[in-house]
Amino acid sequence: MSSPSKSINVAIVGGGFGGLALLIGLQKYPHINAQVYESSPKTSDLGAGAVLGPNSQRAMSLIDPRIFEGFQKRAAFAVDEPDENGLYPWITVVKGEEPNIGEQVMQFKHKVKGSTIHRAHFLDELAKLIEPGRISFDKHLVEIQENGEDKPVILSFKDGTTAKADVVIGADGIHSRIRKYVLGPNHPAAEATFTGAIIHRAVVPIQKAKDLLGEENVKQDFTIRNGKDGLVFAFPMANNTLYYLGVTTFRNEPVERDQWISSPNITILNEKFATYSDFVRKQVSLVPNDGSTLGWSIWEMPPPPTYVKGRVVIMGDAAHAATPFQGVGASQAIEDALVLEKLLGKYHDPTKKSIYRFSPVETTKLVLEVYDTVRRFRSLKIATKSSETGRILTGAEPGVSMNAADIRDQMKGRQDWVWDCDQEGQVKDAYLLFEERQFAAARNEISRNTGIQKAEKPPAAASPPVATETEKPPMGKPSTRDAMRYMLYSSKTKFRTMLKSH
């Protein structure tokens, strides 16, 4: 093991929410040189609305408070007053078709005021926070090469240019090339699969929506009207000046990967929603027939066994693309960025002394492995639950009818564990896991080099350290994190003794 170098080069492939948030977070570390490589010729103005829940808003603040400030500046917030418990409506589900047509199935609420944002507006705010020269546009990745641990990873682009990096982070979306590299091109989870859903996204002036639908009916942040043949998502955005519609239908025919965007057939849309409520049919009529609206096929990723290969890792949709049926996909890219930023920033800092002598490559690999462990289970569970939500809302989930009561029973609590995730705790867990694995690796090397027998568990100190009055924690049962911290403290104390004697 050797001492860490002065800095590391981080290449982020993809300039969406997650990639740009990660870049902003890494900018503050003088020992990290981060660069985004984006395939489009400029920061994209494509897309439409996005829901970034309380979990992602907290993650934004932890990466850089300015990200959340920019979000607040451009988001549309709920106009409803909180209920008697101080909770604001976030997502409302209403039956759009018989049985129980027009009945409110349920409403998800939270103490944080509901909000939505136009994708292009949020990207614009993120771009304002990025230092000049840190984004390279029109970079279509064609190949990744790792030529040994002592050499940088080589990225080759379609325009003939190359880039070198110590760490490569794939934030290149659902049709990710880096995912194929990480898993292998023939791995069953390397390619996205078509869900059968097509979402026709439309953005219209909010006054036009109010004139047709009634002002009271367009004030909700995120309303879903569901039925057997499709769903309509709707919410205001852009400081309540625009109205977003996501008219979703289903088809049995496959969609080719190079044809995943198409123009909607308005006649077919009207036929699909002919049995829905008058309100839904009015919503569908807002979809323009002038070619300005596109139909986007909805794809999802089979769960991969890992997010990492060597010094290459995937995040966001490249790792765990989720369907839009629960409004949770974009938030997971922000959570990914938070954990990666904190791990890379903390453990690659050469100014901070460590009792372990890990090389930069060893540190990088361990950082990415810990990120994979901390983030993969939660993000994949969220993606799985979102797909399940889509099936429940459209009567495709076995054993669940289209009756409002059945749907309500299945949907209870579906958002709480997503929104109320302890973001600070997620980072602390990553730190503890890194240090635990770092200790284990160092202990094993000492054992190999000195012949000391490997212990099954880190050795405990003879007696706990004595805390001063100001350091003593409040009385009560110690948390799991407290126990892990004490175990690591005890282990490091013994490890220092081992280092001095060998």
PDB file of C-alpha atoms in Angstrom, residues 259-382:
ATOM      1  CA  GLN A 259     -37.504   4.122 -31.940  1.00  0.00           C
ATOM      2  CA  TRP A 260     -38.349   4.869 -28.316  1.00  0.00           C
ATOM      3  CA  ILE A 261     -39.686   8.354 -29.135  1.00  0.00           C
ATOM      4  CA  SER A 262     -42.653   8.791 -31.491  1.00  0.00           C
ATOM      5  CA  SER A 263     -45.396  11.235 -32.390  1.00  0.00           C
ATOM      6  CA  PRO A 264     -48.749  10.509 -30.726  1.00  0.00           C
ATOM      7  CA  ASN A 265     -51.809   9.463 -32.673  1.00  0.00           C
ATOM      8  CA  ILE A 266     -54.518  11.719 -31.256  1.00  0.00           C
ATOM      9  CA  THR A 267     -57.314   9.560 -32.674  1.00  0.00           C
ATOM     10  CA  ILE A 268     -55.978   6.484 -30.880  1.00  0.00           C
ATOM     11  CA  LEU A 269     -55.538   8.480 -27.670  1.00  0.00           C
ATOM     12  CA  ASN A 270     -59.169   9.581 -27.764  1.00  0.00           C
ATOM     13  CA  GLU A 271     -60.268   5.987 -28.376  1.00  0.00           C
ATOM     14  CA  LYS A 272     -58.188   4.713 -25.449  1.00  0.00           C
ATOM     15  CA  PHE A 273     -59.844   7.140 -23.042  1.00  0.00           C
ATOM     16  CA  ALA A 274     -63.378   7.032 -24.472  1.00  0.00           C
ATOM     17  CA  THR A 275     -64.763   5.269 -21.371  1.00  0.00           C
ATOM     18  CA  TYR A 276     -63.059   7.601 -18.900  1.00  0.00           C
ATOM     19  CA  SER A 277     -64.660  10.524 -17.094  1.00  0.00           C
ATOM     20  CA  ASP A 278     -65.526  13.716 -18.902  1.00  0.00           C
ATOM     21  CA  PHE A 279     -62.747  15.436 -16.962  1.00  0.00           C
ATOM     22  CA  VAL A 280     -60.102  12.956 -18.193  1.00  0.00           C
ATOM     23  CA  ARG A 281     -61.306  13.277 -21.779  1.00  0.00           C
ATOM     24  CA  LYS A 282     -60.917  17.054 -21.481  1.00  0.00           C
ATOM     25  CA  GLN A 283     -57.393  16.551 -20.159  1.00  0.00           C
ATOM     26  CA  VAL A 284     -56.532  14.328 -23.121  1.00  0.00           C
ATOM     27  CA  SER A 285     -57.900  16.964 -25.503  1.00  0.00           C
ATOM     28  CA  LEU A 286     -55.171  19.320 -24.266  1.00  0.00           C
ATOM     29  CA  VAL A 287     -52.513  17.173 -25.954  1.00  0.00           C
ATOM     30  CA  PRO A 288     -51.520  19.210 -29.044  1.00  0.00           C
ATOM     31  CA  ASN A 289     -51.930  17.661 -32.473  1.00  0.00           C
ATOM     32  CA  ASP A 290     -49.288  19.867 -34.094  1.00  0.00           C
ATOM     33  CA  GLY A 291     -46.255  17.624 -33.680  1.00  0.00           C
ATOM     34  CA  SER A 292     -44.974  19.462 -30.607  1.00  0.00           C
ATOM     35  CA  THR A 293     -45.812  16.544 -28.308  1.00  0.00           C
ATOM     36  CA  LEU A 294     -43.862  13.298 -28.316  1.00  0.00           C
ATOM     37  CA  GLY A 295     -44.765   9.823 -27.144  1.00  0.00           C
ATOM     38  CA  TRP A 296     -42.001   8.381 -24.956  1.00  0.00           C
ATOM     39  CA  SER A 297     -41.834   4.637 -24.461  1.00  0.00           C
ATOM     40  CA  ILE A 298     -41.279   3.708 -20.817  1.00  0.00           C
ATOM     41  CA  TRP A 299     -38.412   1.339 -20.120  1.00  0.00           C
ATOM     42  CA  GLU A 300     -37.069  -0.177 -16.946  1.00  0.00           C
ATOM     43  CA  MET A 301     -33.915  -1.967 -15.890  1.00  0.00           C
ATOM     44  CA  PRO A 302     -33.742  -5.572 -14.712  1.00  0.00           C
ATOM     45  CA  PRO A 303     -32.111  -5.509 -11.248  1.00  0.00           C
ATOM     46  CA  PRO A 304     -28.323  -5.775 -11.689  1.00  0.00           C
ATOM     47  CA  PRO A 305     -26.111  -7.757  -9.288  1.00  0.00           C
ATOM     48  CA  THR A 306     -23.782  -4.773  -8.892  1.00  0.00           C
ATOM     49  CA  TYR A 307     -23.361  -1.105  -9.791  1.00  0.00           C
ATOM     50  CA  VAL A 308     -19.566  -1.237  -9.942  1.00  0.00           C
ATOM     51  CA  LYS A 309     -16.694  -2.773 -11.880  1.00  0.00           C
ATOM     52  CA  GLY A 310     -13.222  -1.765 -10.785  1.00  0.00           C
ATOM     53  CA  ARG A 311     -13.049   2.024 -10.956  1.00  0.00           C
ATOM     54  CA  VAL A 312     -16.239   2.387 -13.015  1.00  0.00           C
ATOM     55  CA  VAL A 313     -19.675   2.809 -11.427  1.00  0.00           C
ATOM     56  CA  ILE A 314     -23.233   3.630 -12.518  1.00  0.00           C
ATOM     57  CA  MET A 315     -25.820   5.902 -10.925  1.00  0.00           C
ATOM     58  CA  GLY A 316     -29.294   7.306 -11.598  1.00  0.00           C
ATOM     59  CA  ASP A 317     -31.298   5.795 -14.448  1.00  0.00           C
ATOM     60  CA  ALA A 318     -28.198   3.983 -15.687  1.00  0.00           C
ATOM     61  CA  ALA A 319     -28.331   1.943 -12.478  1.00  0.00           C
ATOM     62  CA  HIS A 320     -31.981   1.790 -11.433  1.00  0.00           C
ATOM     63  CA  ALA A 321     -34.354   3.450 -13.913  1.00  0.00           C
ATOM     64  CA  ALA A 322     -37.853   3.616 -12.453  1.00  0.00           C
ATOM     65  CA  THR A 323     -41.223   3.966 -14.131  1.00  0.00           C
ATOM     66  CA  PRO A 324     -43.027   7.296 -13.506  1.00  0.00           C
ATOM     67  CA  PHE A 325     -45.984   5.759 -11.672  1.00  0.00           C
ATOM     68  CA  GLN A 326     -44.834   6.831  -8.208  1.00  0.00           C
ATOM     69  CA  GLY A 327     -42.903  10.006  -9.001  1.00  0.00           C
ATOM     70  CA  VAL A 328     -39.737   8.760  -7.299  1.00  0.00           C
ATOM     71  CA  GLY A 329     -37.161   8.061 -10.016  1.00  0.00           C
ATOM     72  CA  ALA A 330     -35.437  11.446 -10.270  1.00  0.00           C
ATOM     73  CA  SER A 331     -34.995  11.669  -6.511  1.00  0.00           C
ATOM     74  CA  GLN A 332     -32.862   8.535  -6.486  1.00  0.00           C
ATOM     75  CA  ALA A 333     -30.285  10.098  -8.796  1.00  0.00           C
ATOM     76  CA  ILE A 334     -29.901  12.944  -6.279  1.00  0.00           C
ATOM     77  CA  GLU A 335     -29.470  10.460  -3.422  1.00  0.00           C
ATOM     78  CA  ASP A 336     -26.825   8.611  -5.456  1.00  0.00           C
ATOM     79  CA  ALA A 337     -24.973  11.880  -6.004  1.00  0.00           C
ATOM     80  CA  LEU A 338     -25.039  12.654  -2.288  1.00  0.00           C
ATOM     81  CA  VAL A 339     -23.471   9.358  -1.209  1.00  0.00           C
ATOM     82  CA  LEU A 340     -20.851   9.359  -3.978  1.00  0.00           C
ATOM     83  CA  GLU A 341     -19.880  12.972  -3.321  1.00  0.00           C
ATOM     84  CA  LYS A 342     -19.424  12.451   0.419  1.00  0.00           C
ATOM     85  CA  LEU A 343     -17.416   9.236   0.029  1.00  0.00           C
ATOM     86  CA  LEU A 344     -15.108  10.574  -2.686  1.00  0.00           C
ATOM     87  CA  GLY A 345     -14.630  13.866  -0.876  1.00  0.00           C
ATOM     88  CA  LYS A 346     -13.868  12.363   2.518  1.00  0.00           C
ATOM     89  CA  TYR A 347     -11.681   9.393   1.704  1.00  0.00           C
ATOM     90  CA  HIS A 348      -9.631  10.740  -1.187  1.00  0.00           C
ATOM     91  CA  ASP A 349      -8.456  13.806   0.733  1.00  0.00           C
ATOM     92  CA  PRO A 350      -4.629  13.650   1.043  1.00  0.00           C
ATOM     93  CA  THR A 351      -4.631  16.353   3.740  1.00  0.00           C
ATOM     94  CA  LYS A 352      -6.383  14.035   6.188  1.00  0.00           C
ATOM     95  CA  LYS A 353      -4.143  11.538   7.918  1.00  0.00           C
ATOM     96  CA  SER A 354      -5.122   7.890   8.158  1.00  0.00           C
ATOM     97  CA  ILE A 355      -3.564   4.977  10.011  1.00  0.00           C
ATOM     98  CA  TYR A 356      -4.133   2.908   6.856  1.00  0.00           C
ATOM     99  CA  ARG A 357      -1.738   3.106   3.905  1.00  0.00           C
ATOM    100  CA  PHE A 358      -4.098   2.594   0.971  1.00  0.00           C
ATOM    101  CA  SER A 359      -3.211   3.498  -2.607  1.00  0.00           C
ATOM    102  CA  PRO A 360      -5.562   5.810  -4.550  1.00  0.00           C
ATOM    103  CA  VAL A 361      -6.758   2.838  -6.623  1.00  0.00           C
ATOM    104  CA  GLU A 362      -7.504   0.777  -3.507  1.00  0.00           C
ATOM    105  CA  THR A 363      -9.358   3.721  -1.994  1.00  0.00           C
ATOM    106  CA  THR A 364     -11.355   4.285  -5.186  1.00  0.00           C
ATOM    107  CA  LYS A 365     -12.441   0.669  -5.419  1.00  0.00           C
ATOM    108  CA  LEU A 366     -13.485   0.582  -1.787  1.00  0.00           C
ATOM    109  CA  VAL A 367     -15.425   3.853  -2.113  1.00  0.00           C
ATOM    110  CA  LEU A 368     -17.368   2.510  -5.096  1.00  0.00           C
ATOM    111  CA  GLU A 369     -18.030  -0.844  -3.425  1.00  0.00           C
ATOM    112  CA  VAL A 370     -19.423   0.919  -0.350  1.00  0.00           C
ATOM    113  CA  TYR A 371     -21.614   3.155  -2.533  1.00  0.00           C
ATOM    114  CA  ASP A 372     -22.923   0.016  -4.234  1.00  0.00           C
ATOM    115  CA  THR A 373     -23.755  -1.613  -0.903  1.00  0.00           C
ATOM    116  CA  VAL A 374     -25.428   1.455   0.581  1.00  0.00           C
ATOM    117  CA  ARG A 375     -27.427   2.530  -2.470  1.00  0.00           C
ATOM    118  CA  ARG A 376     -28.290  -0.556  -4.497  1.00  0.00           C
ATOM    119  CA  PHE A 377     -30.882  -2.168  -2.212  1.00  0.00           C
ATOM    120  CA  ARG A 378     -32.889   1.021  -1.592  1.00  0.00           C
ATOM    121  CA  SER A 379     -32.803   2.287  -5.177  1.00  0.00           C
ATOM    122  CA  LEU A 380     -33.781  -1.078  -6.669  1.00  0.00           C
ATOM    123  CA  LYS A 381     -36.587  -1.525  -4.150  1.00  0.00           C
ATOM    124  CA  ILE A 382     -37.958   1.891  -5.105  1.00  0.00           C
TER     125      ILE A 382
END
